[in-house]
């Protein structure tokens, strides 16, 4: 369409659309349109200057008077918001930039006069020194021309952005691993979770389309949990302390190590372990409360996802949750400092801080206090009818109380955290012995991405997980990893019968088939297997023809010999490389970590990655945030609990 044909003889007012500004990596500002649902709502309420409009899935609030957009669930500088109608673009610019609102009004008025009078020789000069000429032809490259309003400049961008369903079916909190950066682009957890959420919306539209139309499906909300900034903030002073002892050589490598690898040591530190745990729990509870306030009609469940060290943090946290009655309110942890300060002066308050408040009446009935409780053995507590989990917590409480009595004074600048000790519970899970906070909900599922849980449990001295063990308040668990991830470890071998070689479950490709290079590998394996079987059959037939029959041999196997396998269990029917066959699979118990189902899931590597495993090792550990296969697995398991299948 030429410019001349786009101009109308009858003036029609421009249809405004609202945009927000975001700063890119190169420090340039880029403008993005609000969705087709959010923009009309902003336009309708723009007359009420004090109005605050929730946008983008209610994750951002727009304050119309300030023309600012504020994040709700995470810390982010406010961004500018504009009511847009006219745009400009320089020679070196990639995208259009909207004019300020007062400039757009001047341009719109000039445009109206030009259309009405058919006068296209008007020249506008602005205080900034910019000159705009309204004309039906482009005069030169040196003059900035703005000839058409927003509906012509952004027809695809505005119309194509349909927004998100208002209804939230499920809530997922995502906890990052070591360091402030989460992916190969060195982006933070907020940006990575945003991509994860976008992939979820896209897959819901493409793979759950029929279910969405028939079952009124909404969406899954993903909210990031950032604990790194609290650990490395001014409150702990750990960065300053580490910097004082860091060598000046290879400074960039040492700085990277201080920001990432040291987090593993911090988590096993008596000083900072509880700080990390309390930060994660308090953030989850705080954001869960905010979410419920902003979504009062939400009736769905909540799940947890952890990447790398974040998965271990969640595993330890979920292992120490208590099952509460439905009418008992679980108090959330408001801050790490509040969670770590324990008052031993009040017996009732002490029990409550350790999650043992419901045993207060039982113990006071036996005329017990802290002093007399220290004289009790674990057998005495068992005789009182106290279950195993609370008994262990009471023993931990008494250990803490003795430490306070032995050290009545503390340095004023010492952080108030509990010492870390490794205990091995009777159920068979090695665990860091600290006072773990309680979550305000019972998760439906826990997804571990690129997780070192198996390795940490092993180095804690745990050789095997009791098949009867399950996370107290979370019945579903999934260990998802890339085959080349150097940080990820399997967990199923710690549960199944020792000696059973069981490969992990292969995660389907989101396009519905196995990657071509993997299919080629399988085809070559099948051809090789068939060829070996044919050679073995021919060898057996030749031996039969060349060997004379011996009539004196007994017709059946004698005592002490092994009879031939029946055809269905012959060597050829067994899985290759010592793995179990489908028939034997039915007799394997996978424990109760995932309700009796399998929980080790492996992604399919890309064709390029298969050429060099070492070259893509680091990238493999950071691939989960933009992996559509991972997102689809989460969606499938989440909606399966609602009876909605692909």
PDB file of C-alpha atoms in Angstrom, residues 453-641:
ATOM      1  CA  UNK A 453      20.117 -34.296  45.008  1.00  0.00           C
ATOM      2  CA  UNK A 454      21.340 -37.849  44.416  1.00  0.00           C
ATOM      3  CA  UNK A 455      24.983 -36.843  44.813  1.00  0.00           C
ATOM      4  CA  UNK A 456      24.374 -34.860  48.006  1.00  0.00           C
ATOM      5  CA  UNK A 457      22.412 -37.702  49.591  1.00  0.00           C
ATOM      6  CA  UNK A 458      25.256 -40.075  48.736  1.00  0.00           C
ATOM      7  CA  UNK A 459      28.033 -37.905  50.206  1.00  0.00           C
ATOM      8  CA  UNK A 460      25.909 -37.466  53.321  1.00  0.00           C
ATOM      9  CA  UNK A 461      26.372 -41.197  53.808  1.00  0.00           C
ATOM     10  CA  UNK A 462      23.047 -42.400  52.443  1.00  0.00           C
ATOM     11  CA  UNK A 463      23.422 -45.489  50.266  1.00  0.00           C
ATOM     12  CA  UNK A 464      19.766 -46.252  49.662  1.00  0.00           C
ATOM     13  CA  UNK A 465      16.400 -44.528  50.048  1.00  0.00           C
ATOM     14  CA  UNK A 466      13.746 -46.592  51.738  1.00  0.00           C
ATOM     15  CA  UNK A 467      11.128 -47.468  49.079  1.00  0.00           C
ATOM     16  CA  UNK A 468       8.417 -46.606  51.614  1.00  0.00           C
ATOM     17  CA  UNK A 469       9.701 -43.048  51.986  1.00  0.00           C
ATOM     18  CA  UNK A 470       7.826 -40.111  50.447  1.00  0.00           C
ATOM     19  CA  UNK A 471       7.923 -36.372  50.982  1.00  0.00           C
ATOM     20  CA  UNK A 472       5.479 -35.746  53.868  1.00  0.00           C
ATOM     21  CA  UNK A 473       3.297 -33.123  52.177  1.00  0.00           C
ATOM     22  CA  UNK A 474       4.176 -33.655  48.489  1.00  0.00           C
ATOM     23  CA  UNK A 475       3.261 -36.922  46.787  1.00  0.00           C
ATOM     24  CA  UNK A 476       4.715 -36.282  43.320  1.00  0.00           C
ATOM     25  CA  UNK A 477       8.406 -35.884  42.500  1.00  0.00           C
ATOM     26  CA  UNK A 478      10.175 -35.608  39.126  1.00  0.00           C
ATOM     27  CA  UNK A 479      13.946 -35.605  38.580  1.00  0.00           C
ATOM     28  CA  UNK A 480      14.463 -34.024  35.126  1.00  0.00           C
ATOM     29  CA  UNK A 481      17.915 -33.770  33.564  1.00  0.00           C
ATOM     30  CA  UNK A 482      19.826 -33.378  30.310  1.00  0.00           C
ATOM     31  CA  UNK A 483      22.050 -36.392  29.462  1.00  0.00           C
ATOM     32  CA  UNK A 484      25.166 -34.162  29.260  1.00  0.00           C
ATOM     33  CA  UNK A 485      24.448 -32.105  32.401  1.00  0.00           C
ATOM     34  CA  UNK A 486      27.583 -32.431  34.609  1.00  0.00           C
ATOM     35  CA  UNK A 487      25.714 -31.344  37.743  1.00  0.00           C
ATOM     36  CA  UNK A 488      22.689 -33.651  37.424  1.00  0.00           C
ATOM     37  CA  UNK A 489      22.485 -37.084  39.069  1.00  0.00           C
ATOM     38  CA  UNK A 490      19.949 -39.880  39.010  1.00  0.00           C
ATOM     39  CA  UNK A 491      17.922 -40.923  42.072  1.00  0.00           C
ATOM     40  CA  UNK A 492      16.030 -44.044  40.961  1.00  0.00           C
ATOM     41  CA  UNK A 493      19.094 -46.313  41.458  1.00  0.00           C
ATOM     42  CA  UNK A 494      18.974 -45.357  45.152  1.00  0.00           C
ATOM     43  CA  UNK A 495      15.436 -46.740  45.415  1.00  0.00           C
ATOM     44  CA  UNK A 496      15.151 -49.777  43.115  1.00  0.00           C
ATOM     45  CA  UNK A 497      16.712 -53.146  43.872  1.00  0.00           C
ATOM     46  CA  UNK A 498      20.538 -52.922  43.749  1.00  0.00           C
ATOM     47  CA  UNK A 499      22.022 -54.301  40.556  1.00  0.00           C
ATOM     48  CA  UNK A 500      19.046 -53.441  38.354  1.00  0.00           C
ATOM     49  CA  UNK A 501      20.238 -51.426  35.348  1.00  0.00           C
ATOM     50  CA  UNK A 502      17.258 -49.260  34.508  1.00  0.00           C
ATOM     51  CA  UNK A 503      17.589 -46.366  32.034  1.00  0.00           C
ATOM     52  CA  UNK A 504      15.674 -43.158  32.821  1.00  0.00           C
ATOM     53  CA  UNK A 505      12.389 -42.321  31.148  1.00  0.00           C
ATOM     54  CA  UNK A 506      12.908 -40.492  27.850  1.00  0.00           C
ATOM     55  CA  UNK A 507      11.015 -37.185  27.712  1.00  0.00           C
ATOM     56  CA  UNK A 508       9.014 -36.956  24.461  1.00  0.00           C
ATOM     57  CA  UNK A 509       9.823 -34.191  22.018  1.00  0.00           C
ATOM     58  CA  UNK A 510       7.237 -31.408  22.137  1.00  0.00           C
ATOM     59  CA  UNK A 511       6.517 -31.948  18.432  1.00  0.00           C
ATOM     60  CA  UNK A 512       5.406 -35.485  19.101  1.00  0.00           C
ATOM     61  CA  UNK A 513       8.313 -37.648  17.968  1.00  0.00           C
ATOM     62  CA  UNK A 514      11.835 -38.648  18.874  1.00  0.00           C
ATOM     63  CA  UNK A 515      14.628 -36.531  17.420  1.00  0.00           C
ATOM     64  CA  UNK A 516      15.805 -37.883  14.068  1.00  0.00           C
ATOM     65  CA  UNK A 517      19.386 -38.646  15.107  1.00  0.00           C
ATOM     66  CA  UNK A 518      18.110 -40.644  18.094  1.00  0.00           C
ATOM     67  CA  UNK A 519      15.746 -42.609  15.854  1.00  0.00           C
ATOM     68  CA  UNK A 520      18.693 -43.346  13.578  1.00  0.00           C
ATOM     69  CA  UNK A 521      20.685 -44.615  16.561  1.00  0.00           C
ATOM     70  CA  UNK A 522      17.815 -46.881  17.597  1.00  0.00           C
ATOM     71  CA  UNK A 523      17.481 -48.196  14.043  1.00  0.00           C
ATOM     72  CA  UNK A 524      21.204 -49.024  13.893  1.00  0.00           C
ATOM     73  CA  UNK A 525      20.971 -50.800  17.262  1.00  0.00           C
ATOM     74  CA  UNK A 526      17.999 -52.860  16.071  1.00  0.00           C
ATOM     75  CA  UNK A 527      19.782 -53.792  12.827  1.00  0.00           C
ATOM     76  CA  UNK A 528      22.893 -54.775  14.784  1.00  0.00           C
ATOM     77  CA  UNK A 529      20.828 -56.809  17.240  1.00  0.00           C
ATOM     78  CA  UNK A 530      18.942 -58.604  14.455  1.00  0.00           C
ATOM     79  CA  UNK A 531      22.209 -59.358  12.646  1.00  0.00           C
ATOM     80  CA  UNK A 532      23.776 -60.866  15.769  1.00  0.00           C
ATOM     81  CA  UNK A 533      20.634 -62.905  16.382  1.00  0.00           C
ATOM     82  CA  UNK A 534      20.686 -64.209  12.797  1.00  0.00           C
ATOM     83  CA  UNK A 535      24.353 -65.212  13.070  1.00  0.00           C
ATOM     84  CA  UNK A 536      23.643 -66.996  16.358  1.00  0.00           C
ATOM     85  CA  UNK A 537      20.693 -68.840  14.799  1.00  0.00           C
ATOM     86  CA  UNK A 538      22.757 -69.956  11.774  1.00  0.00           C
ATOM     87  CA  UNK A 539      25.571 -71.141  14.055  1.00  0.00           C
ATOM     88  CA  UNK A 540      23.125 -73.179  16.104  1.00  0.00           C
ATOM     89  CA  UNK A 541      21.550 -74.702  12.984  1.00  0.00           C
ATOM     90  CA  UNK A 542      24.992 -75.664  11.591  1.00  0.00           C
ATOM     91  CA  UNK A 543      25.967 -77.318  14.888  1.00  0.00           C
ATOM     92  CA  UNK A 544      22.720 -79.284  14.837  1.00  0.00           C
ATOM     93  CA  UNK A 545      23.357 -80.563  11.314  1.00  0.00           C
ATOM     94  CA  UNK A 546      26.952 -81.545  11.975  1.00  0.00           C
ATOM     95  CA  UNK A 547      26.379 -83.271  15.349  1.00  0.00           C
ATOM     96  CA  UNK A 548      25.214 -86.920  15.489  1.00  0.00           C
ATOM     97  CA  UNK A 549      22.164 -87.569  17.739  1.00  0.00           C
ATOM     98  CA  UNK A 550      22.890 -89.278  21.046  1.00  0.00           C
ATOM     99  CA  UNK A 551      19.943 -91.458  22.017  1.00  0.00           C
ATOM    100  CA  UNK A 552      21.335 -92.256  25.447  1.00  0.00           C
ATOM    101  CA  UNK A 553      20.951 -88.676  26.734  1.00  0.00           C
ATOM    102  CA  UNK A 554      18.061 -88.168  29.173  1.00  0.00           C
ATOM    103  CA  UNK A 555      14.997 -86.455  27.635  1.00  0.00           C
ATOM    104  CA  UNK A 556      14.740 -83.876  30.440  1.00  0.00           C
ATOM    105  CA  UNK A 557      17.268 -81.802  32.364  1.00  0.00           C
ATOM    106  CA  UNK A 558      18.750 -83.679  35.273  1.00  0.00           C
ATOM    107  CA  UNK A 559      18.958 -82.347  38.797  1.00  0.00           C
ATOM    108  CA  UNK A 560      21.444 -79.541  39.194  1.00  0.00           C
ATOM    109  CA  UNK A 561      21.284 -78.401  35.571  1.00  0.00           C
ATOM    110  CA  UNK A 562      19.511 -75.378  34.190  1.00  0.00           C
ATOM    111  CA  UNK A 563      16.690 -75.929  31.731  1.00  0.00           C
ATOM    112  CA  UNK A 564      16.474 -73.866  28.573  1.00  0.00           C
ATOM    113  CA  UNK A 565      14.610 -70.590  28.839  1.00  0.00           C
ATOM    114  CA  UNK A 566      11.139 -70.519  27.318  1.00  0.00           C
ATOM    115  CA  UNK A 567      10.888 -68.529  24.102  1.00  0.00           C
ATOM    116  CA  UNK A 568       9.292 -65.469  25.707  1.00  0.00           C
ATOM    117  CA  UNK A 569      12.196 -65.168  28.185  1.00  0.00           C
ATOM    118  CA  UNK A 570      15.025 -66.176  25.912  1.00  0.00           C
ATOM    119  CA  UNK A 571      18.213 -64.186  25.680  1.00  0.00           C
ATOM    120  CA  UNK A 572      17.069 -62.544  22.484  1.00  0.00           C
ATOM    121  CA  UNK A 573      13.944 -61.142  24.102  1.00  0.00           C
ATOM    122  CA  UNK A 574      15.835 -59.440  26.937  1.00  0.00           C
ATOM    123  CA  UNK A 575      16.807 -55.788  26.713  1.00  0.00           C
ATOM    124  CA  UNK A 576      20.342 -55.147  25.562  1.00  0.00           C
ATOM    125  CA  UNK A 577      23.315 -54.005  27.706  1.00  0.00           C
ATOM    126  CA  UNK A 578      21.978 -55.729  30.800  1.00  0.00           C
ATOM    127  CA  UNK A 579      18.878 -53.571  31.149  1.00  0.00           C
ATOM    128  CA  UNK A 580      15.590 -55.105  32.168  1.00  0.00           C
ATOM    129  CA  UNK A 581      12.946 -56.252  29.747  1.00  0.00           C
ATOM    130  CA  UNK A 582       9.354 -54.918  29.715  1.00  0.00           C
ATOM    131  CA  UNK A 583       8.226 -58.127  31.426  1.00  0.00           C
ATOM    132  CA  UNK A 584      10.674 -57.641  34.297  1.00  0.00           C
ATOM    133  CA  UNK A 585       9.786 -53.944  34.532  1.00  0.00           C
ATOM    134  CA  UNK A 586       6.389 -54.823  36.008  1.00  0.00           C
ATOM    135  CA  UNK A 587       8.046 -56.450  39.021  1.00  0.00           C
ATOM    136  CA  UNK A 588      10.257 -53.462  39.895  1.00  0.00           C
ATOM    137  CA  UNK A 589       9.212 -51.190  42.757  1.00  0.00           C
ATOM    138  CA  UNK A 590      10.037 -47.510  42.327  1.00  0.00           C
ATOM    139  CA  UNK A 591       9.138 -46.579  45.881  1.00  0.00           C
ATOM    140  CA  UNK A 592       6.726 -43.894  47.015  1.00  0.00           C
ATOM    141  CA  UNK A 593       8.673 -40.729  46.097  1.00  0.00           C
ATOM    142  CA  UNK A 594       6.355 -40.333  43.116  1.00  0.00           C
ATOM    143  CA  UNK A 595       3.447 -42.431  44.303  1.00  0.00           C
ATOM    144  CA  UNK A 596       4.879 -45.675  42.915  1.00  0.00           C
ATOM    145  CA  UNK A 597       5.615 -44.208  39.488  1.00  0.00           C
ATOM    146  CA  UNK A 598       8.966 -43.532  37.855  1.00  0.00           C
ATOM    147  CA  UNK A 599      10.620 -40.183  38.506  1.00  0.00           C
ATOM    148  CA  UNK A 600      13.945 -40.054  36.602  1.00  0.00           C
ATOM    149  CA  UNK A 601      13.318 -38.279  33.268  1.00  0.00           C
ATOM    150  CA  UNK A 602      15.977 -37.482  30.659  1.00  0.00           C
ATOM    151  CA  UNK A 603      15.752 -34.902  27.881  1.00  0.00           C
ATOM    152  CA  UNK A 604      16.676 -35.722  24.290  1.00  0.00           C
ATOM    153  CA  UNK A 605      19.915 -34.062  23.255  1.00  0.00           C
ATOM    154  CA  UNK A 606      19.912 -32.003  20.084  1.00  0.00           C
ATOM    155  CA  UNK A 607      21.724 -33.312  16.969  1.00  0.00           C
ATOM    156  CA  UNK A 608      24.476 -30.696  17.301  1.00  0.00           C
ATOM    157  CA  UNK A 609      25.004 -31.533  20.975  1.00  0.00           C
ATOM    158  CA  UNK A 610      25.544 -35.214  20.189  1.00  0.00           C
ATOM    159  CA  UNK A 611      28.716 -34.419  18.221  1.00  0.00           C
ATOM    160  CA  UNK A 612      30.612 -33.238  21.301  1.00  0.00           C
ATOM    161  CA  UNK A 613      29.268 -33.878  24.791  1.00  0.00           C
ATOM    162  CA  UNK A 614      31.984 -31.869  26.531  1.00  0.00           C
ATOM    163  CA  UNK A 615      31.505 -28.779  24.381  1.00  0.00           C
ATOM    164  CA  UNK A 616      27.858 -28.475  25.407  1.00  0.00           C
ATOM    165  CA  UNK A 617      28.221 -29.611  29.036  1.00  0.00           C
ATOM    166  CA  UNK A 618      27.814 -26.185  30.669  1.00  0.00           C
ATOM    167  CA  UNK A 619      25.020 -25.212  28.297  1.00  0.00           C
ATOM    168  CA  UNK A 620      23.257 -28.488  29.102  1.00  0.00           C
ATOM    169  CA  UNK A 621      23.072 -27.513  32.770  1.00  0.00           C
ATOM    170  CA  UNK A 622      21.414 -24.203  31.860  1.00  0.00           C
ATOM    171  CA  UNK A 623      19.081 -25.453  29.120  1.00  0.00           C
ATOM    172  CA  UNK A 624      15.952 -26.121  31.181  1.00  0.00           C
ATOM    173  CA  UNK A 625      14.652 -22.535  31.253  1.00  0.00           C
ATOM    174  CA  UNK A 626      14.036 -22.472  27.490  1.00  0.00           C
ATOM    175  CA  UNK A 627      13.361 -26.188  26.973  1.00  0.00           C
ATOM    176  CA  UNK A 628       9.888 -26.679  25.527  1.00  0.00           C
ATOM    177  CA  UNK A 629      10.166 -30.416  26.244  1.00  0.00           C
ATOM    178  CA  UNK A 630      10.651 -29.640  29.957  1.00  0.00           C
ATOM    179  CA  UNK A 631       7.742 -27.198  29.981  1.00  0.00           C
ATOM    180  CA  UNK A 632       5.447 -29.705  28.282  1.00  0.00           C
ATOM    181  CA  UNK A 633       6.326 -32.406  30.827  1.00  0.00           C
ATOM    182  CA  UNK A 634       5.375 -30.048  33.668  1.00  0.00           C
ATOM    183  CA  UNK A 635       2.102 -29.117  31.983  1.00  0.00           C
ATOM    184  CA  UNK A 636       1.254 -32.753  31.280  1.00  0.00           C
ATOM    185  CA  UNK A 637       1.796 -33.799  34.892  1.00  0.00           C
ATOM    186  CA  UNK A 638       0.015 -30.741  36.310  1.00  0.00           C
ATOM    187  CA  UNK A 639      -3.114 -31.114  34.193  1.00  0.00           C
ATOM    188  CA  UNK A 640      -3.156 -34.890  34.515  1.00  0.00           C
ATOM    189  CA  UNK A 641      -4.033 -34.293  38.171  1.00  0.00           C
TER     190      UNK A 641
END
